[in-house]
């Protein structure tokens, strides 16, 4: 059967369009296990995978591998939205394979319909995307054989051996570990409607410790304990309160985590999430590092290093991200990759 020329042209344009949407990426150096890695446990890392943050995700993967003593013992789990067209997902897979041809990894499809009726608008549009809520469903997305996972956002760099974070002792009860920031004004993460409602605000009454803010971009999660305690449903319950009963918070997927886990989190050293380098959620201004040692740099906030670098208006700390950028360029910037090889 002869296929009309117009159909062939439309198909060609569609394929070319997908290719044009995603930039090209260079192949990263290959990193091998060092001495003493025989019998090393597999470290499972989960990250999201989409076109908007692809460049950040690949830089994050490179940073993990570059600083790991046993990089071949790390398995990556990438979560992509089921709402993405098949050709878009194929393009993401190709970009990932081009940058890391031998990377042990799995792409999991997240059903965006799970949260579409539960998301309310927040201070920044990026926080309202369904994929931003996929971390709530890791216990369902990952196979039961994975009992622990390290979740990492796509706008960070790891500059230490990630095994040190992976080995965090969660104790007998905790399902989640993360750096806590108890100096932050915890009450500001919820509205007056929340604090003035006795049933809502009483949720923090019987916690093991006083509730503190923690950033959900870096979390060690015991998936077995998560599943046994039904934490996904508990997070969804608060999202439904927000959507159907009262506006109790303003900041995307973070507040439900605070509502469920604050005061019960296993604290991790602050060095493992030097967050806020992207500024606030409105202006995205430049920030300095917090005092103390650094194992992970996190550009949370509106300002992303790749966007500021491309615009020619980088912040001083964005220079630390640039050597991990795998974007294929013509010219001297490609030589930056030698700094992390």
mmCIF file with all atom_site columns, N, CA, C and O in Angstrom, residues 141-165:
data_model
loop_
_atom_site.group_PDB
_atom_site.id
_atom_site.type_symbol
_atom_site.label_atom_id
_atom_site.label_alt_id
_atom_site.label_comp_id
_atom_site.label_asym_id
_atom_site.label_entity_id
_atom_site.label_seq_id
_atom_site.pdbx_PDB_ins_code
_atom_site.Cartn_x
_atom_site.Cartn_y
_atom_site.Cartn_z
_atom_site.occupancy
_atom_site.B_iso_or_equiv
_atom_site.pdbx_formal_charge
_atom_site.auth_seq_id
_atom_site.auth_comp_id
_atom_site.auth_asym_id
_atom_site.auth_atom_id
_atom_site.pdbx_PDB_model_num
ATOM 1   N N  . UNK A 1 141 ? 6.177  2.545  42.876 1.00 0.00 ? 141 UNK A N  1
ATOM 2   C CA . UNK A 1 141 ? 6.836  2.520  41.572 1.00 0.00 ? 141 UNK A CA 1
ATOM 3   C C  . UNK A 1 141 ? 8.004  1.544  41.528 1.00 0.00 ? 141 UNK A C  1
ATOM 4   O O  . UNK A 1 141 ? 8.219  0.869  40.516 1.00 0.00 ? 141 UNK A O  1
ATOM 5   N N  . UNK A 1 142 ? 8.770  1.482  42.606 1.00 0.00 ? 142 UNK A N  1
ATOM 6   C CA . UNK A 1 142 ? 9.954  0.627  42.629 1.00 0.00 ? 142 UNK A CA 1
ATOM 7   C C  . UNK A 1 142 ? 9.571  -0.796 43.033 1.00 0.00 ? 142 UNK A C  1
ATOM 8   O O  . UNK A 1 142 ? 8.613  -0.998 43.769 1.00 0.00 ? 142 UNK A O  1
ATOM 9   N N  . UNK A 1 143 ? 10.301 -1.781 42.532 1.00 0.00 ? 143 UNK A N  1
ATOM 10  C CA . UNK A 1 143 ? 9.969  -3.172 42.869 1.00 0.00 ? 143 UNK A CA 1
ATOM 11  C C  . UNK A 1 143 ? 10.118 -3.447 44.359 1.00 0.00 ? 143 UNK A C  1
ATOM 12  O O  . UNK A 1 143 ? 10.884 -2.786 45.066 1.00 0.00 ? 143 UNK A O  1
ATOM 13  N N  . UNK A 1 144 ? 9.387  -4.440 44.847 1.00 0.00 ? 144 UNK A N  1
ATOM 14  C CA . UNK A 1 144 ? 9.411  -4.791 46.262 1.00 0.00 ? 144 UNK A CA 1
ATOM 15  C C  . UNK A 1 144 ? 10.789 -5.232 46.727 1.00 0.00 ? 144 UNK A C  1
ATOM 16  O O  . UNK A 1 144 ? 11.095 -5.190 47.926 1.00 0.00 ? 144 UNK A O  1
ATOM 17  N N  . UNK A 1 145 ? 11.606 -5.690 45.791 1.00 0.00 ? 145 UNK A N  1
ATOM 18  C CA . UNK A 1 145 ? 12.958 -6.109 46.154 1.00 0.00 ? 145 UNK A CA 1
ATOM 19  C C  . UNK A 1 145 ? 13.831 -4.939 46.593 1.00 0.00 ? 145 UNK A C  1
ATOM 20  O O  . UNK A 1 145 ? 14.880 -5.134 47.209 1.00 0.00 ? 145 UNK A O  1
ATOM 21  N N  . UNK A 1 146 ? 13.424 -3.709 46.273 1.00 0.00 ? 146 UNK A N  1
ATOM 22  C CA . UNK A 1 146 ? 14.157 -2.510 46.691 1.00 0.00 ? 146 UNK A CA 1
ATOM 23  C C  . UNK A 1 146 ? 13.582 -2.065 48.030 1.00 0.00 ? 146 UNK A C  1
ATOM 24  O O  . UNK A 1 146 ? 12.451 -1.583 48.107 1.00 0.00 ? 146 UNK A O  1
ATOM 25  N N  . UNK A 1 147 ? 14.350 -2.229 49.080 1.00 0.00 ? 147 UNK A N  1
ATOM 26  C CA . UNK A 1 147 ? 13.858 -1.925 50.420 1.00 0.00 ? 147 UNK A CA 1
ATOM 27  C C  . UNK A 1 147 ? 14.283 -0.551 50.922 1.00 0.00 ? 147 UNK A C  1
ATOM 28  O O  . UNK A 1 147 ? 13.727 -0.044 51.903 1.00 0.00 ? 147 UNK A O  1
ATOM 29  N N  . UNK A 1 148 ? 15.254 0.039  50.264 1.00 0.00 ? 148 UNK A N  1
ATOM 30  C CA . UNK A 1 148 ? 15.714 1.382  50.641 1.00 0.00 ? 148 UNK A CA 1
ATOM 31  C C  . UNK A 1 148 ? 16.062 2.138  49.375 1.00 0.00 ? 148 UNK A C  1
ATOM 32  O O  . UNK A 1 148 ? 16.592 1.565  48.420 1.00 0.00 ? 148 UNK A O  1
ATOM 33  N N  . UNK A 1 149 ? 15.780 3.434  49.361 1.00 0.00 ? 149 UNK A N  1
ATOM 34  C CA . UNK A 1 149 ? 16.113 4.248  48.201 1.00 0.00 ? 149 UNK A CA 1
ATOM 35  C C  . UNK A 1 149 ? 16.576 5.620  48.674 1.00 0.00 ? 149 UNK A C  1
ATOM 36  O O  . UNK A 1 149 ? 16.130 6.121  49.714 1.00 0.00 ? 149 UNK A O  1
ATOM 37  N N  . UNK A 1 150 ? 17.487 6.195  47.926 1.00 0.00 ? 150 UNK A N  1
ATOM 38  C CA . UNK A 1 150 ? 17.923 7.566  48.145 1.00 0.00 ? 150 UNK A CA 1
ATOM 39  C C  . UNK A 1 150 ? 17.281 8.422  47.061 1.00 0.00 ? 150 UNK A C  1
ATOM 40  O O  . UNK A 1 150 ? 17.552 8.220  45.872 1.00 0.00 ? 150 UNK A O  1
ATOM 41  N N  . UNK A 1 151 ? 16.404 9.333  47.461 1.00 0.00 ? 151 UNK A N  1
ATOM 42  C CA . UNK A 1 151 ? 15.772 10.216 46.485 1.00 0.00 ? 151 UNK A CA 1
ATOM 43  C C  . UNK A 1 151 ? 16.591 11.489 46.363 1.00 0.00 ? 151 UNK A C  1
ATOM 44  O O  . UNK A 1 151 ? 16.940 12.127 47.376 1.00 0.00 ? 151 UNK A O  1
ATOM 45  N N  . UNK A 1 152 ? 16.887 11.897 45.120 1.00 0.00 ? 152 UNK A N  1
ATOM 46  C CA . UNK A 1 152 ? 17.634 13.120 44.855 1.00 0.00 ? 152 UNK A CA 1
ATOM 47  C C  . UNK A 1 152 ? 16.884 13.972 43.840 1.00 0.00 ? 152 UNK A C  1
ATOM 48  O O  . UNK A 1 152 ? 16.417 13.463 42.811 1.00 0.00 ? 152 UNK A O  1
ATOM 49  N N  . UNK A 1 153 ? 16.793 15.268 44.109 1.00 0.00 ? 153 UNK A N  1
ATOM 50  C CA . UNK A 1 153 ? 16.247 16.200 43.136 1.00 0.00 ? 153 UNK A CA 1
ATOM 51  C C  . UNK A 1 153 ? 17.176 16.314 41.934 1.00 0.00 ? 153 UNK A C  1
ATOM 52  O O  . UNK A 1 153 ? 18.338 15.866 41.976 1.00 0.00 ? 153 UNK A O  1
ATOM 53  N N  . UNK A 1 154 ? 16.688 16.967 40.886 1.00 0.00 ? 154 UNK A N  1
ATOM 54  C CA . UNK A 1 154 ? 17.449 17.066 39.638 1.00 0.00 ? 154 UNK A CA 1
ATOM 55  C C  . UNK A 1 154 ? 18.220 18.374 39.505 1.00 0.00 ? 154 UNK A C  1
ATOM 56  O O  . UNK A 1 154 ? 18.689 18.692 38.413 1.00 0.00 ? 154 UNK A O  1
ATOM 57  N N  . UNK A 1 155 ? 18.358 19.111 40.596 1.00 0.00 ? 155 UNK A N  1
ATOM 58  C CA . UNK A 1 155 ? 19.084 20.384 40.542 1.00 0.00 ? 155 UNK A CA 1
ATOM 59  C C  . UNK A 1 155 ? 20.177 20.424 41.601 1.00 0.00 ? 155 UNK A C  1
ATOM 60  O O  . UNK A 1 155 ? 20.356 21.426 42.283 1.00 0.00 ? 155 UNK A O  1
ATOM 61  N N  . UNK A 1 156 ? 20.906 19.321 41.712 1.00 0.00 ? 156 UNK A N  1
ATOM 62  C CA . UNK A 1 156 ? 21.932 19.242 42.753 1.00 0.00 ? 156 UNK A CA 1
ATOM 63  C C  . UNK A 1 156 ? 23.179 18.523 42.255 1.00 0.00 ? 156 UNK A C  1
ATOM 64  O O  . UNK A 1 156 ? 23.179 17.866 41.214 1.00 0.00 ? 156 UNK A O  1
ATOM 65  N N  . UNK A 1 157 ? 24.238 18.673 43.002 1.00 0.00 ? 157 UNK A N  1
ATOM 66  C CA . UNK A 1 157 ? 25.493 17.967 42.776 1.00 0.00 ? 157 UNK A CA 1
ATOM 67  C C  . UNK A 1 157 ? 25.912 17.277 44.071 1.00 0.00 ? 157 UNK A C  1
ATOM 68  O O  . UNK A 1 157 ? 25.843 17.877 45.148 1.00 0.00 ? 157 UNK A O  1
ATOM 69  N N  . UNK A 1 158 ? 26.357 16.036 43.962 1.00 0.00 ? 158 UNK A N  1
ATOM 70  C CA . UNK A 1 158 ? 26.936 15.323 45.095 1.00 0.00 ? 158 UNK A CA 1
ATOM 71  C C  . UNK A 1 158 ? 28.454 15.417 44.966 1.00 0.00 ? 158 UNK A C  1
ATOM 72  O O  . UNK A 1 158 ? 29.016 15.057 43.931 1.00 0.00 ? 158 UNK A O  1
ATOM 73  N N  . UNK A 1 159 ? 29.119 15.912 45.993 1.00 0.00 ? 159 UNK A N  1
ATOM 74  C CA . UNK A 1 159 ? 30.571 16.104 45.937 1.00 0.00 ? 159 UNK A CA 1
ATOM 75  C C  . UNK A 1 159 ? 31.267 15.294 47.024 1.00 0.00 ? 159 UNK A C  1
ATOM 76  O O  . UNK A 1 159 ? 32.329 15.669 47.511 1.00 0.00 ? 159 UNK A O  1
ATOM 77  N N  . UNK A 1 160 ? 30.672 14.176 47.375 1.00 0.00 ? 160 UNK A N  1
ATOM 78  C CA . UNK A 1 160 ? 31.200 13.276 48.392 1.00 0.00 ? 160 UNK A CA 1
ATOM 79  C C  . UNK A 1 160 ? 30.753 11.870 47.987 1.00 0.00 ? 160 UNK A C  1
ATOM 80  O O  . UNK A 1 160 ? 29.915 11.714 47.101 1.00 0.00 ? 160 UNK A O  1
ATOM 81  N N  . UNK A 1 161 ? 31.290 10.871 48.644 1.00 0.00 ? 161 UNK A N  1
ATOM 82  C CA . UNK A 1 161 ? 30.871 9.502  48.343 1.00 0.00 ? 161 UNK A CA 1
ATOM 83  C C  . UNK A 1 161 ? 29.451 9.291  48.862 1.00 0.00 ? 161 UNK A C  1
ATOM 84  O O  . UNK A 1 161 ? 29.197 9.346  50.073 1.00 0.00 ? 161 UNK A O  1
ATOM 85  N N  . UNK A 1 162 ? 28.516 9.050  47.946 1.00 0.00 ? 162 UNK A N  1
ATOM 86  C CA . UNK A 1 162 ? 27.108 8.938  48.309 1.00 0.00 ? 162 UNK A CA 1
ATOM 87  C C  . UNK A 1 162 ? 26.850 7.755  49.248 1.00 0.00 ? 162 UNK A C  1
ATOM 88  O O  . UNK A 1 162 ? 25.821 7.712  49.942 1.00 0.00 ? 162 UNK A O  1
ATOM 89  N N  . UNK A 1 163 ? 27.785 6.808  49.300 1.00 0.00 ? 163 UNK A N  1
ATOM 90  C CA . UNK A 1 163 ? 27.623 5.670  50.206 1.00 0.00 ? 163 UNK A CA 1
ATOM 91  C C  . UNK A 1 163 ? 27.539 6.133  51.660 1.00 0.00 ? 163 UNK A C  1
ATOM 92  O O  . UNK A 1 163 ? 26.887 5.479  52.486 1.00 0.00 ? 163 UNK A O  1
ATOM 93  N N  . UNK A 1 164 ? 28.175 7.237  51.983 1.00 0.00 ? 164 UNK A N  1
ATOM 94  C CA . UNK A 1 164 ? 28.130 7.739  53.363 1.00 0.00 ? 164 UNK A CA 1
ATOM 95  C C  . UNK A 1 164 ? 26.707 8.178  53.726 1.00 0.00 ? 164 UNK A C  1
ATOM 96  O O  . UNK A 1 164 ? 26.269 8.013  54.867 1.00 0.00 ? 164 UNK A O  1
ATOM 97  N N  . UNK A 1 165 ? 25.992 8.748  52.771 1.00 0.00 ? 165 UNK A N  1
ATOM 98  C CA . UNK A 1 165 ? 24.599 9.120  53.002 1.00 0.00 ? 165 UNK A CA 1
ATOM 99  C C  . UNK A 1 165 ? 23.712 7.888  53.003 1.00 0.00 ? 165 UNK A C  1
ATOM 100 O O  . UNK A 1 165 ? 22.810 7.748  53.842 1.00 0.00 ? 165 UNK A O  1
#
